[in-house]
mmCIF file of C-alpha atoms and ligand atoms in Angstrom:
data_model
loop_
_atom_site.group_PDB
_atom_site.id
_atom_site.type_symbol
_atom_site.label_atom_id
_atom_site.label_comp_id
_atom_site.label_asym_id
_atom_site.label_seq_id
_atom_site.Cartn_x
_atom_site.Cartn_y
_atom_site.Cartn_z
ATOM 1 C CA MET A 75 37.469 -26.381 29.150
ATOM 2 C CA ARG A 76 34.955 -28.677 30.873
ATOM 3 C CA GLN A 77 37.600 -30.716 32.672
ATOM 4 C CA LEU A 78 38.786 -28.952 35.782
ATOM 5 C CA ALA A 79 41.072 -31.683 37.158
ATOM 6 C CA ILE A 80 39.461 -31.451 40.584
ATOM 7 C CA ILE A 81 41.306 -33.033 43.515
ATOM 8 C CA GLU A 82 38.815 -34.082 46.134
ATOM 9 C CA ASP A 83 40.128 -33.783 49.711
ATOM 10 C CA GLY A 84 43.169 -32.046 48.322
ATOM 11 C CA GLY A 85 46.079 -30.161 49.779
ATOM 12 C CA MET A 86 48.733 -27.799 48.503
ATOM 13 C CA LEU A 87 52.219 -26.995 49.728
ATOM 14 C CA VAL A 88 53.567 -23.486 49.144
ATOM 15 C CA ARG A 89 57.217 -22.579 49.546
ATOM 16 C CA GLY A 90 57.907 -18.851 49.347
ATOM 17 C CA GLU A 91 56.139 -17.404 46.374
ATOM 18 C CA TYR A 92 55.635 -20.699 44.585
ATOM 19 C CA ILE A 93 53.542 -23.837 44.700
ATOM 20 C CA ALA A 94 55.790 -26.707 45.762
ATOM 21 C CA ALA A 95 53.283 -29.590 45.620
ATOM 22 C CA VAL A 96 49.582 -30.232 44.924
ATOM 23 C CA GLY A 97 47.835 -33.543 45.648
ATOM 24 C CA ARG A 98 45.714 -35.541 48.034
ATOM 25 C CA ARG A 99 45.612 -34.098 51.541
ATOM 26 C CA ARG A 100 47.431 -37.165 53.019
ATOM 27 C CA GLU A 101 50.321 -36.856 50.565
ATOM 28 C CA ILE A 102 50.689 -33.152 51.271
ATOM 29 C CA GLU A 103 50.393 -33.673 55.066
ATOM 30 C CA SER A 104 53.408 -35.977 54.876
ATOM 31 C CA LEU A 105 55.461 -33.011 53.646
ATOM 32 C CA ILE A 106 54.656 -30.807 56.667
ATOM 33 C CA GLU A 107 57.784 -29.659 58.527
ATOM 34 C CA SER A 108 58.159 -28.041 61.974
ATOM 35 C CA ASP A 109 58.070 -24.521 60.533
ATOM 36 C CA THR A 110 55.204 -25.137 58.045
ATOM 37 C CA GLU A 111 52.194 -22.901 58.645
ATOM 38 C CA VAL A 112 49.095 -25.056 58.206
ATOM 39 C CA VAL A 113 45.887 -23.452 56.869
ATOM 40 C CA ASP A 114 42.819 -25.584 57.255
ATOM 41 C CA ALA A 115 40.441 -24.639 54.457
ATOM 42 C CA GLY A 116 37.678 -26.782 55.869
ATOM 43 C CA HIS A 117 35.770 -28.249 52.992
ATOM 44 C CA ARG A 118 36.043 -25.155 50.932
ATOM 45 C CA VAL A 119 36.950 -24.904 47.286
ATOM 46 C CA LEU A 120 40.471 -23.701 46.517
ATOM 47 C CA LEU A 121 41.007 -22.283 43.044
ATOM 48 C CA PRO A 122 43.651 -20.320 41.186
ATOM 49 C CA GLY A 123 43.182 -16.551 41.554
ATOM 50 C CA PHE A 124 41.107 -15.145 38.711
ATOM 51 C CA VAL A 125 43.071 -13.565 35.868
ATOM 52 C CA ASP A 126 41.039 -10.626 34.595
ATOM 53 C CA ALA A 127 42.475 -10.152 31.109
ATOM 54 C CA HIS A 128 40.620 -6.941 30.107
ATOM 55 C CA THR A 129 40.192 -3.930 32.407
ATOM 56 C CA HIS A 130 40.395 -0.147 32.285
ATOM 57 C CA PRO A 131 41.086 0.483 35.986
ATOM 58 C CA VAL A 132 42.887 3.859 35.987
ATOM 59 C CA PHE A 133 40.561 6.850 35.545
ATOM 60 C CA ALA A 134 39.229 9.799 37.525
ATOM 61 C CA GLY A 135 35.554 10.323 38.393
ATOM 62 C CA MET A 136 32.667 8.034 37.396
ATOM 63 C CA ARG A 137 29.636 8.180 35.095
ATOM 64 C CA ALA A 138 26.546 7.439 37.142
ATOM 65 C CA ASN A 139 24.896 10.332 35.274
ATOM 66 C CA GLU A 140 25.198 8.408 31.985
ATOM 67 C CA PHE A 141 23.969 5.263 33.701
ATOM 68 C CA GLU A 142 20.854 7.193 34.673
ATOM 69 C CA GLN A 143 20.475 8.544 31.116
ATOM 70 C CA ARG A 144 20.646 5.041 29.673
ATOM 71 C CA ALA A 145 17.983 3.944 32.157
ATOM 72 C CA SER A 146 15.811 6.645 30.647
ATOM 73 C CA GLY A 147 16.374 5.338 27.136
ATOM 74 C CA ALA A 148 19.566 7.041 25.817
ATOM 75 C CA THR A 149 22.104 4.735 24.123
ATOM 76 C CA TYR A 150 25.871 4.446 24.770
ATOM 77 C CA ARG A 151 26.547 5.685 21.204
ATOM 78 C CA GLU A 152 24.231 8.725 21.523
ATOM 79 C CA ILE A 153 25.852 9.743 24.808
ATOM 80 C CA ALA A 154 29.316 9.383 23.234
ATOM 81 C CA ALA A 155 28.273 11.424 20.167
ATOM 82 C CA ARG A 156 27.334 14.387 22.358
ATOM 83 C CA GLY A 157 30.737 14.472 24.046
ATOM 84 C CA GLY A 158 30.010 12.107 26.940
ATOM 85 C CA GLY A 159 31.244 8.547 27.203
ATOM 86 C CA ILE A 160 34.994 7.969 26.988
ATOM 87 C CA ARG A 161 35.635 11.688 26.320
ATOM 88 C CA SER A 162 33.903 12.634 29.578
ATOM 89 C CA THR A 163 36.279 10.351 31.563
ATOM 90 C CA VAL A 164 39.169 11.756 29.551
ATOM 91 C CA ARG A 165 38.337 15.257 30.744
ATOM 92 C CA SER A 166 38.396 14.255 34.435
ATOM 93 C CA THR A 167 41.459 12.047 34.004
ATOM 94 C CA ARG A 168 43.434 14.808 32.390
ATOM 95 C CA ASN A 169 42.661 17.025 35.396
ATOM 96 C CA ALA A 170 43.898 14.374 37.882
ATOM 97 C CA SER A 171 47.492 13.937 39.036
ATOM 98 C CA GLN A 172 49.250 10.556 39.023
ATOM 99 C CA ALA A 173 48.829 10.514 42.818
ATOM 100 C CA ASP A 174 45.015 11.049 42.422
ATOM 101 C CA LEU A 175 44.840 8.173 39.927
ATOM 102 C CA VAL A 176 46.795 5.859 42.193
ATOM 103 C CA ARG A 177 44.569 6.725 45.136
ATOM 104 C CA ALA A 178 41.447 5.851 43.120
ATOM 105 C CA GLY A 179 43.188 2.807 41.665
ATOM 106 C CA LYS A 180 43.984 1.435 45.116
ATOM 107 C CA ARG A 181 40.259 1.466 45.955
ATOM 108 C CA TYR A 182 39.583 -0.607 42.832
ATOM 109 C CA THR A 183 42.523 -2.923 43.610
ATOM 110 C CA ASP A 184 40.792 -3.729 46.893
ATOM 111 C CA TRP A 185 37.575 -4.501 44.921
ATOM 112 C CA PHE A 186 39.443 -6.893 42.590
ATOM 113 C CA LEU A 187 41.237 -8.739 45.359
ATOM 114 C CA ARG A 188 38.232 -9.232 47.596
ATOM 115 C CA ASN A 189 36.401 -10.815 44.610
ATOM 116 C CA GLY A 190 39.263 -13.257 44.089
ATOM 117 C CA THR A 191 41.181 -11.626 41.220
ATOM 118 C CA THR A 192 44.978 -11.796 41.624
ATOM 119 C CA THR A 193 46.098 -10.521 38.161
ATOM 120 C CA VAL A 194 44.532 -7.839 35.945
ATOM 121 C CA GLU A 195 45.441 -6.653 32.488
ATOM 122 C CA ALA A 196 45.193 -2.854 32.800
ATOM 123 C CA LYS A 197 44.692 -0.501 29.867
ATOM 124 C CA SER A 198 45.493 3.208 29.590
ATOM 125 C CA GLY A 199 43.216 5.111 27.241
ATOM 126 C CA TYR A 200 41.634 7.960 29.268
ATOM 127 C CA GLY A 201 44.511 10.423 28.646
ATOM 128 C CA LEU A 202 44.709 10.593 24.846
ATOM 129 C CA SER A 203 47.632 12.964 24.934
ATOM 130 C CA LEU A 204 51.281 11.975 25.264
ATOM 131 C CA GLU A 205 51.703 13.188 28.836
ATOM 132 C CA ASP A 206 48.317 11.988 30.066
ATOM 133 C CA GLU A 207 48.783 8.478 28.569
ATOM 134 C CA LEU A 208 52.229 8.263 30.201
ATOM 135 C CA LYS A 209 50.726 9.457 33.482
ATOM 136 C CA ILE A 210 48.186 6.573 33.432
ATOM 137 C CA LEU A 211 50.774 3.950 32.494
ATOM 138 C CA ARG A 212 53.050 5.202 35.295
ATOM 139 C CA ALA A 213 50.077 4.982 37.682
ATOM 140 C CA ILE A 214 49.564 1.368 36.566
ATOM 141 C CA LYS A 215 53.243 0.650 37.259
ATOM 142 C CA GLN A 216 52.908 2.272 40.703
ATOM 143 C CA LEU A 217 49.810 0.231 41.485
ATOM 144 C CA ASN A 218 51.687 -2.946 40.481
ATOM 145 C CA ASP A 219 54.621 -1.999 42.733
ATOM 146 C CA GLU A 220 52.580 -0.782 45.720
ATOM 147 C CA THR A 221 49.667 -3.266 45.948
ATOM 148 C CA PRO A 222 49.524 -7.085 45.976
ATOM 149 C CA LEU A 223 47.527 -7.242 42.730
ATOM 150 C CA ARG A 224 49.569 -8.099 39.618
ATOM 151 C CA TYR A 225 49.079 -5.639 36.773
ATOM 152 C CA VAL A 226 49.826 -6.371 33.103
ATOM 153 C CA PRO A 227 49.957 -2.987 31.343
ATOM 154 C CA THR A 228 48.403 -2.263 27.902
ATOM 155 C CA PHE A 229 48.747 0.967 25.975
ATOM 156 C CA LEU A 230 45.338 2.088 24.624
ATOM 157 C CA GLY A 231 46.175 5.500 23.193
ATOM 158 C CA ALA A 232 43.751 4.555 20.380
ATOM 159 C CA HIS A 233 40.696 4.379 22.692
ATOM 160 C CA ASP A 234 38.989 7.361 21.088
ATOM 161 C CA ILE A 235 39.714 10.451 19.043
ATOM 162 C CA PRO A 236 40.031 13.271 21.613
ATOM 163 C CA SER A 237 37.827 16.344 21.062
ATOM 164 C CA GLU A 238 40.666 18.602 19.920
ATOM 165 C CA TYR A 239 41.518 16.183 17.060
ATOM 166 C CA ARG A 240 37.978 15.480 15.829
ATOM 167 C CA SER A 241 38.412 17.527 12.666
ATOM 168 C CA ARG A 242 41.869 16.102 11.884
ATOM 169 C CA ARG A 243 41.833 12.467 12.935
ATOM 170 C CA GLN A 244 44.859 11.447 10.867
ATOM 171 C CA ALA A 245 46.922 13.833 12.958
ATOM 172 C CA TYR A 246 45.817 11.920 16.079
ATOM 173 C CA VAL A 247 46.699 8.572 14.500
ATOM 174 C CA SER A 248 50.176 10.088 13.689
ATOM 175 C CA LEU A 249 50.561 11.292 17.290
ATOM 176 C CA VAL A 250 49.826 7.792 18.586
ATOM 177 C CA ILE A 251 52.247 6.240 16.138
ATOM 178 C CA ASN A 252 55.106 8.794 16.120
ATOM 179 C CA GLU A 253 55.106 10.172 19.622
ATOM 180 C CA MET A 254 53.164 7.989 22.061
ATOM 181 C CA LEU A 255 54.255 4.506 20.951
ATOM 182 C CA PRO A 256 58.005 5.262 20.906
ATOM 183 C CA ARG A 257 57.891 6.779 24.433
ATOM 184 C CA VAL A 258 55.742 3.949 25.820
ATOM 185 C CA ALA A 259 58.190 1.418 24.355
ATOM 186 C CA GLU A 260 61.313 3.316 25.446
ATOM 187 C CA GLU A 261 60.074 3.585 29.030
ATOM 188 C CA LYS A 262 58.874 -0.033 28.927
ATOM 189 C CA LEU A 263 55.499 1.038 30.232
ATOM 190 C CA ALA A 264 53.406 -1.548 28.353
ATOM 191 C CA GLU A 265 53.478 -5.161 27.239
ATOM 192 C CA TYR A 266 50.520 -4.913 24.895
ATOM 193 C CA ALA A 267 48.831 -2.282 22.652
ATOM 194 C CA ASP A 268 45.125 -2.174 21.989
ATOM 195 C CA ALA A 269 42.785 -0.114 19.813
ATOM 196 C CA PHE A 270 39.013 0.447 19.714
ATOM 197 C CA CYS A 271 38.112 -0.626 16.227
ATOM 198 C CA GLU A 272 34.579 0.621 15.605
ATOM 199 C CA ALA A 273 32.707 2.610 12.961
ATOM 200 C CA ASP A 274 32.504 5.836 15.050
ATOM 201 C CA VAL A 275 35.986 5.430 16.541
ATOM 202 C CA PHE A 276 39.012 3.925 14.670
ATOM 203 C CA THR A 277 38.455 2.394 11.222
ATOM 204 C CA THR A 278 40.015 -0.962 10.371
ATOM 205 C CA ASP A 279 42.671 0.858 8.307
ATOM 206 C CA GLU A 280 43.587 3.183 11.206
ATOM 207 C CA THR A 281 43.614 0.267 13.647
ATOM 208 C CA TRP A 282 45.879 -1.673 11.281
ATOM 209 C CA GLU A 283 48.300 1.271 10.989
ATOM 210 C CA ILE A 284 48.457 1.811 14.770
ATOM 211 C CA LEU A 285 48.778 -1.864 15.811
ATOM 212 C CA SER A 286 51.345 -2.671 13.086
ATOM 213 C CA ALA A 287 53.477 0.156 14.453
ATOM 214 C CA ALA A 288 52.963 -1.187 17.980
ATOM 215 C CA ARG A 289 54.210 -4.558 16.852
ATOM 216 C CA CYS A 290 57.345 -2.995 15.512
ATOM 217 C CA HIS A 291 58.004 -1.679 19.004
ATOM 218 C CA GLY A 292 57.753 -5.254 20.372
ATOM 219 C CA LEU A 293 54.303 -4.935 21.897
ATOM 220 C CA GLY A 294 51.764 -7.776 21.810
ATOM 221 C CA LEU A 295 48.359 -6.906 20.338
ATOM 222 C CA ARG A 296 44.814 -6.912 21.622
ATOM 223 C CA ILE A 297 41.785 -5.363 19.848
ATOM 224 C CA HIS A 298 38.393 -4.041 20.901
ATOM 225 C CA ALA A 299 36.616 -5.775 18.060
ATOM 226 C CA ASP A 300 32.965 -5.853 16.793
ATOM 227 C CA GLN A 301 31.580 -4.494 20.061
ATOM 228 C CA LEU A 302 28.828 -2.195 18.792
ATOM 229 C CA SER A 303 28.673 -3.373 15.186
ATOM 230 C CA LEU A 304 30.297 -5.865 12.790
ATOM 231 C CA SER A 305 33.183 -3.566 11.955
ATOM 232 C CA GLY A 306 35.697 -6.199 10.826
ATOM 233 C CA GLY A 307 37.693 -6.128 14.053
ATOM 234 C CA ALA A 308 37.827 -9.914 14.443
ATOM 235 C CA LYS A 309 39.128 -10.444 10.906
ATOM 236 C CA LEU A 310 41.666 -7.699 11.446
ATOM 237 C CA ALA A 311 42.817 -9.324 14.741
ATOM 238 C CA ALA A 312 43.379 -12.516 12.743
ATOM 239 C CA GLU A 313 45.321 -10.669 9.982
ATOM 240 C CA LEU A 314 47.477 -8.992 12.607
ATOM 241 C CA ASN A 315 48.022 -12.200 14.534
ATOM 242 C CA ALA A 316 46.881 -10.458 17.656
ATOM 243 C CA ALA A 317 46.989 -12.233 20.983
ATOM 244 C CA THR A 318 43.318 -11.515 21.597
ATOM 245 C CA ALA A 319 40.185 -10.039 19.999
ATOM 246 C CA ASP A 320 37.969 -8.640 22.701
ATOM 247 C CA HIS A 321 34.156 -8.089 22.950
ATOM 248 C CA LEU A 322 33.029 -9.765 19.691
ATOM 249 C CA GLU A 323 29.339 -9.113 20.372
ATOM 250 C CA HIS A 324 28.656 -8.782 16.605
ATOM 251 C CA THR A 325 31.227 -11.217 15.242
ATOM 252 C CA ASP A 326 29.831 -13.661 12.648
ATOM 253 C CA ALA A 327 30.799 -17.192 11.669
ATOM 254 C CA THR A 328 33.433 -15.941 9.218
ATOM 255 C CA GLY A 329 35.067 -13.877 11.931
ATOM 256 C CA ILE A 330 35.053 -16.870 14.319
ATOM 257 C CA MET A 331 36.743 -19.043 11.659
ATOM 258 C CA ALA A 332 39.326 -16.337 11.039
ATOM 259 C CA LEU A 333 40.157 -16.198 14.801
ATOM 260 C CA LYS A 334 40.454 -19.976 14.867
ATOM 261 C CA ALA A 335 42.756 -20.116 11.834
ATOM 262 C CA ALA A 336 45.061 -17.422 13.317
ATOM 263 C CA LYS A 337 44.903 -18.805 16.911
ATOM 264 C CA VAL A 338 43.609 -15.520 18.281
ATOM 265 C CA GLN A 339 41.936 -15.892 21.696
ATOM 266 C CA PRO A 340 38.466 -14.325 22.073
ATOM 267 C CA VAL A 341 38.022 -12.273 25.295
ATOM 268 C CA LEU A 342 34.339 -12.105 26.118
ATOM 269 C CA LEU A 343 32.988 -9.284 28.286
ATOM 270 C CA PRO A 344 29.358 -9.991 29.246
ATOM 271 C CA GLY A 345 29.491 -7.384 32.006
ATOM 272 C CA SER A 346 29.486 -4.590 29.462
ATOM 273 C CA VAL A 347 26.561 -6.086 27.528
ATOM 274 C CA TYR A 348 24.610 -6.362 30.781
ATOM 275 C CA ALA A 349 25.486 -2.880 32.048
ATOM 276 C CA LEU A 350 24.590 -1.339 28.643
ATOM 277 C CA GLY A 351 21.155 -3.004 28.938
ATOM 278 C CA SER A 352 21.745 -4.778 25.646
ATOM 279 C CA ASN A 353 20.977 -8.358 24.614
ATOM 280 C CA ASP A 354 23.824 -8.651 22.115
ATOM 281 C CA TYR A 355 25.811 -11.265 23.973
ATOM 282 C CA PRO A 356 28.686 -12.789 21.993
ATOM 283 C CA ALA A 357 28.395 -16.243 20.436
ATOM 284 C CA ALA A 358 30.444 -18.031 23.081
ATOM 285 C CA ARG A 359 29.111 -21.496 22.274
ATOM 286 C CA GLN A 360 30.045 -21.306 18.638
ATOM 287 C CA MET A 361 33.484 -20.047 19.608
ATOM 288 C CA ILE A 362 34.044 -22.895 22.117
ATOM 289 C CA ASP A 363 32.628 -25.445 19.651
ATOM 290 C CA ALA A 364 35.033 -24.091 17.020
ATOM 291 C CA GLY A 365 37.870 -24.973 19.417
ATOM 292 C CA LEU A 366 38.770 -21.473 20.479
ATOM 293 C CA ALA A 367 40.399 -20.925 23.902
ATOM 294 C CA VAL A 368 37.742 -18.430 25.110
ATOM 295 C CA VAL A 369 38.624 -15.995 27.899
ATOM 296 C CA LEU A 370 36.172 -14.198 30.215
ATOM 297 C CA ALA A 371 36.967 -10.781 31.722
ATOM 298 C CA THR A 372 35.187 -7.917 33.441
ATOM 299 C CA ASP A 373 36.067 -4.952 31.128
ATOM 300 C CA PHE A 374 36.046 -2.977 34.424
ATOM 301 C CA ASN A 375 35.605 0.679 33.462
ATOM 302 C CA PRO A 376 33.448 3.711 34.531
ATOM 303 C CA GLY A 377 31.259 3.696 31.403
ATOM 304 C CA SER A 378 30.169 0.417 29.844
ATOM 305 C CA SER A 379 31.158 -2.050 32.545
ATOM 306 C CA PRO A 380 31.404 -0.818 36.184
ATOM 307 C CA VAL A 381 31.981 -4.313 37.568
ATOM 308 C CA PRO A 382 35.212 -5.624 39.186
ATOM 309 C CA SER A 383 33.770 -9.028 40.116
ATOM 310 C CA MET A 384 34.813 -12.153 38.173
ATOM 311 C CA PRO A 385 32.178 -14.267 39.989
ATOM 312 C CA MET A 386 29.509 -11.932 38.532
ATOM 313 C CA ILE A 387 31.025 -12.511 35.117
ATOM 314 C CA LEU A 388 30.899 -16.285 35.706
ATOM 315 C CA SER A 389 27.185 -15.950 36.456
ATOM 316 C CA LEU A 390 26.568 -13.964 33.299
ATOM 317 C CA ALA A 391 28.646 -16.493 31.262
ATOM 318 C CA CYS A 392 26.484 -19.342 32.452
ATOM 319 C CA THR A 393 23.097 -17.613 32.226
ATOM 320 C CA GLN A 394 23.606 -15.480 29.064
ATOM 321 C CA LEU A 395 26.459 -17.123 27.101
ATOM 322 C CA LYS A 396 25.371 -20.714 27.976
ATOM 323 C CA MET A 397 28.839 -21.687 29.119
ATOM 324 C CA THR A 398 28.991 -24.360 31.813
ATOM 325 C CA PRO A 399 30.447 -23.369 35.221
ATOM 326 C CA ALA A 400 33.530 -25.431 34.417
ATOM 327 C CA GLU A 401 34.048 -23.711 31.054
ATOM 328 C CA ALA A 402 33.580 -20.324 32.719
ATOM 329 C CA ILE A 403 36.259 -21.125 35.335
ATOM 330 C CA SER A 404 38.742 -22.284 32.678
ATOM 331 C CA ALA A 405 38.078 -19.060 30.710
ATOM 332 C CA ALA A 406 38.655 -16.936 33.829
ATOM 333 C CA THR A 407 41.857 -18.598 34.941
ATOM 334 C CA ILE A 408 44.115 -20.720 32.692
ATOM 335 C CA ASN A 409 42.869 -19.423 29.309
ATOM 336 C CA ALA A 410 43.155 -15.880 30.556
ATOM 337 C CA ALA A 411 46.672 -16.476 31.800
ATOM 338 C CA TYR A 412 47.748 -17.790 28.363
ATOM 339 C CA SER A 413 46.188 -14.745 26.673
ATOM 340 C CA LEU A 414 48.557 -12.575 28.717
ATOM 341 C CA GLY A 415 51.617 -14.700 27.900
ATOM 342 C CA ARG A 416 51.693 -16.027 31.467
ATOM 343 C CA GLY A 417 50.327 -19.505 30.990
ATOM 344 C CA ASP A 418 53.430 -21.107 32.522
ATOM 345 C CA GLU A 419 53.316 -18.865 35.590
ATOM 346 C CA ILE A 420 49.752 -18.400 36.793
ATOM 347 C CA GLY A 421 46.190 -19.491 36.063
ATOM 348 C CA SER A 422 46.298 -23.020 37.543
ATOM 349 C CA LEU A 423 47.452 -24.784 40.690
ATOM 350 C CA GLU A 424 50.559 -26.664 39.599
ATOM 351 C CA LYS A 425 53.994 -27.220 41.034
ATOM 352 C CA GLY A 426 56.362 -24.440 40.057
ATOM 353 C CA LYS A 427 53.640 -21.851 39.383
ATOM 354 C CA ARG A 428 53.146 -18.734 41.487
ATOM 355 C CA ALA A 429 51.095 -19.321 44.612
ATOM 356 C CA ASP A 430 48.211 -17.022 43.584
ATOM 357 C CA PHE A 431 45.104 -18.784 44.904
ATOM 358 C CA VAL A 432 41.760 -18.211 46.547
ATOM 359 C CA ILE A 433 39.902 -20.240 49.154
ATOM 360 C CA HIS A 434 36.232 -19.630 48.379
ATOM 361 C CA ASP A 435 33.490 -19.891 50.948
ATOM 362 C CA ALA A 436 31.819 -22.629 48.979
ATOM 363 C CA SER A 437 32.103 -26.447 48.911
ATOM 364 C CA ASP A 438 31.383 -26.871 45.134
ATOM 365 C CA TYR A 439 32.998 -24.808 42.390
ATOM 366 C CA ARG A 440 29.643 -24.437 40.650
ATOM 367 C CA GLU A 441 28.430 -22.279 43.513
ATOM 368 C CA LEU A 442 30.724 -19.431 42.328
ATOM 369 C CA ALA A 443 28.483 -18.879 39.298
ATOM 370 C CA TYR A 444 25.284 -19.985 41.004
ATOM 371 C CA TRP A 445 25.073 -17.615 43.994
ATOM 372 C CA PHE A 446 25.470 -14.268 42.296
ATOM 373 C CA GLY A 447 25.893 -10.794 43.693
ATOM 374 C CA ILE A 448 27.950 -11.940 46.713
ATOM 375 C CA GLU A 449 31.649 -12.005 47.485
ATOM 376 C CA HIS A 450 32.791 -15.643 47.641
ATOM 377 C CA PRO A 451 36.463 -15.429 48.723
ATOM 378 C CA TRP A 452 37.327 -16.457 52.314
ATOM 379 C CA ARG A 453 41.093 -16.016 51.877
ATOM 380 C CA VAL A 454 43.039 -14.634 48.933
ATOM 381 C CA TYR A 455 46.791 -15.252 48.486
ATOM 382 C CA VAL A 456 49.200 -13.629 46.018
ATOM 383 C CA GLY A 457 52.689 -15.099 45.773
ATOM 384 C CA GLY A 458 52.028 -17.110 48.896
ATOM 385 C CA GLU A 459 51.104 -14.013 50.942
ATOM 386 C CA LEU A 460 47.635 -13.643 52.519
ATOM 387 C CA VAL A 461 46.238 -10.412 50.977
ATOM 388 C CA PHE A 462 42.549 -10.584 51.841
ATOM 389 C CA GLN A 463 40.718 -12.355 54.680
ATOM 390 C CA ARG A 464 36.958 -12.332 55.081
ATOM 391 C CA SER A 465 35.591 -11.651 58.507
ATOM 392 C CA GLY A 466 32.256 -12.908 59.753
ATOM 393 C CA ALA A 467 30.301 -16.125 59.347
ATOM 394 C CA SER A 468 31.318 -18.614 56.713
ATOM 395 C CA CYS A 469 30.384 -22.217 55.764
HETATM 396 O O1 NIG B 644 35.576 -1.824 26.502
HETATM 397 N N1 NIG B 644 34.782 0.073 24.063
HETATM 398 C C1 NIG B 644 35.578 0.793 24.461
HETATM 399 N N2 NIG B 644 36.074 0.845 25.710
HETATM 400 C C2 NIG B 644 35.361 0.447 26.878
HETATM 401 C C3 NIG B 644 34.361 1.472 27.287
HETATM 402 C C4 NIG B 644 35.038 2.550 28.000
HETATM 403 C C5 NIG B 644 34.113 3.604 28.514
HETATM 404 O O2 NIG B 644 32.962 3.694 28.174
HETATM 405 O O3 NIG B 644 34.685 4.425 29.319
HETATM 406 C C6 NIG B 644 34.769 -0.927 26.668
HETATM 407 O O4 NIG B 644 33.532 -1.159 26.751
HETATM 408 FE FE1 FE B 645 37.291 -2.480 27.123
#
């Protein structure tokens, strides 16, 4: 993760949607033909587009009121217990049409792209009824079709127990398993399934039941694990052979060893720790030192992590998780791509891969994590197409 294979004075040839060659500038210049469009990046850093492998980008409304309550001392769990939190966003999302959700989603798509993200994993989970979950997944499909950002859809019907099922939770688990999962699979609306495994949300047994059923429908598995407490989510992810275990703020050494033995990739989300005003950052160093292919993502959502910026996550990874800038970039690109089953397609600049890349307004890759709170991209390309261009002064 610390070796970025940097090409100094490099160049890249793109043909159509794909990378045709990468190398020293002189080698690449010799391939220029009469109809080749030449883009002079100056001495800027060119990197693969960020792959944000954990987001919740389709929802209605926002929760600045809860942000204010937390600033005054309330905790995320207290707010959730009194009907706020995820259930508050569920209420507004149920009242929104698919068109409303797509309209809001396009605004966030723009935020992702201008921060250099070219692929996002996108979870449902703010509907929690058959029709509302389908509506969100269809909105994700529409966003994938109508915007340049690539969306990888994940079904998160097990994000919370909706208010109307609070006194009969097993009935909600059955609804997810017997009605939602078959429809999601039949309509091919998701590649992965996820569940929020946590003491106040889904128990490890319920998570096991739901995700085992999801696997039978051919979905890959991801788990919100050990976020607010050591609930056994990491160990469960290992038992289920999930693709990823996400959050892991409270995972202990046994959990880390279980992930390693089962080759489950940890997805670390320091933006949510930061935005919740907590200090419980996950043990990234122990995970990397154990040989795990750590991934970094934003967890973009209206409650715990209202941040679409991967450069901000790189900054938090270096300052709070003690990852080096190089490790953070590997975690935000190639490792993330593999966690989404797309390691041979995106996540690095190699011949034959999709031409998803970003020219950053920086001359050293470490600047992306170092200057924080700014937008670094100068030009963003998806499949060889220019999709964002910064105006104004640059280096
Ligand atoms: O990953 N933990 C569960 N889901 C989100 C929070 C969603 C919300 O608060 O709306 C997360 O942090
Ligand atoms: Fe999340």
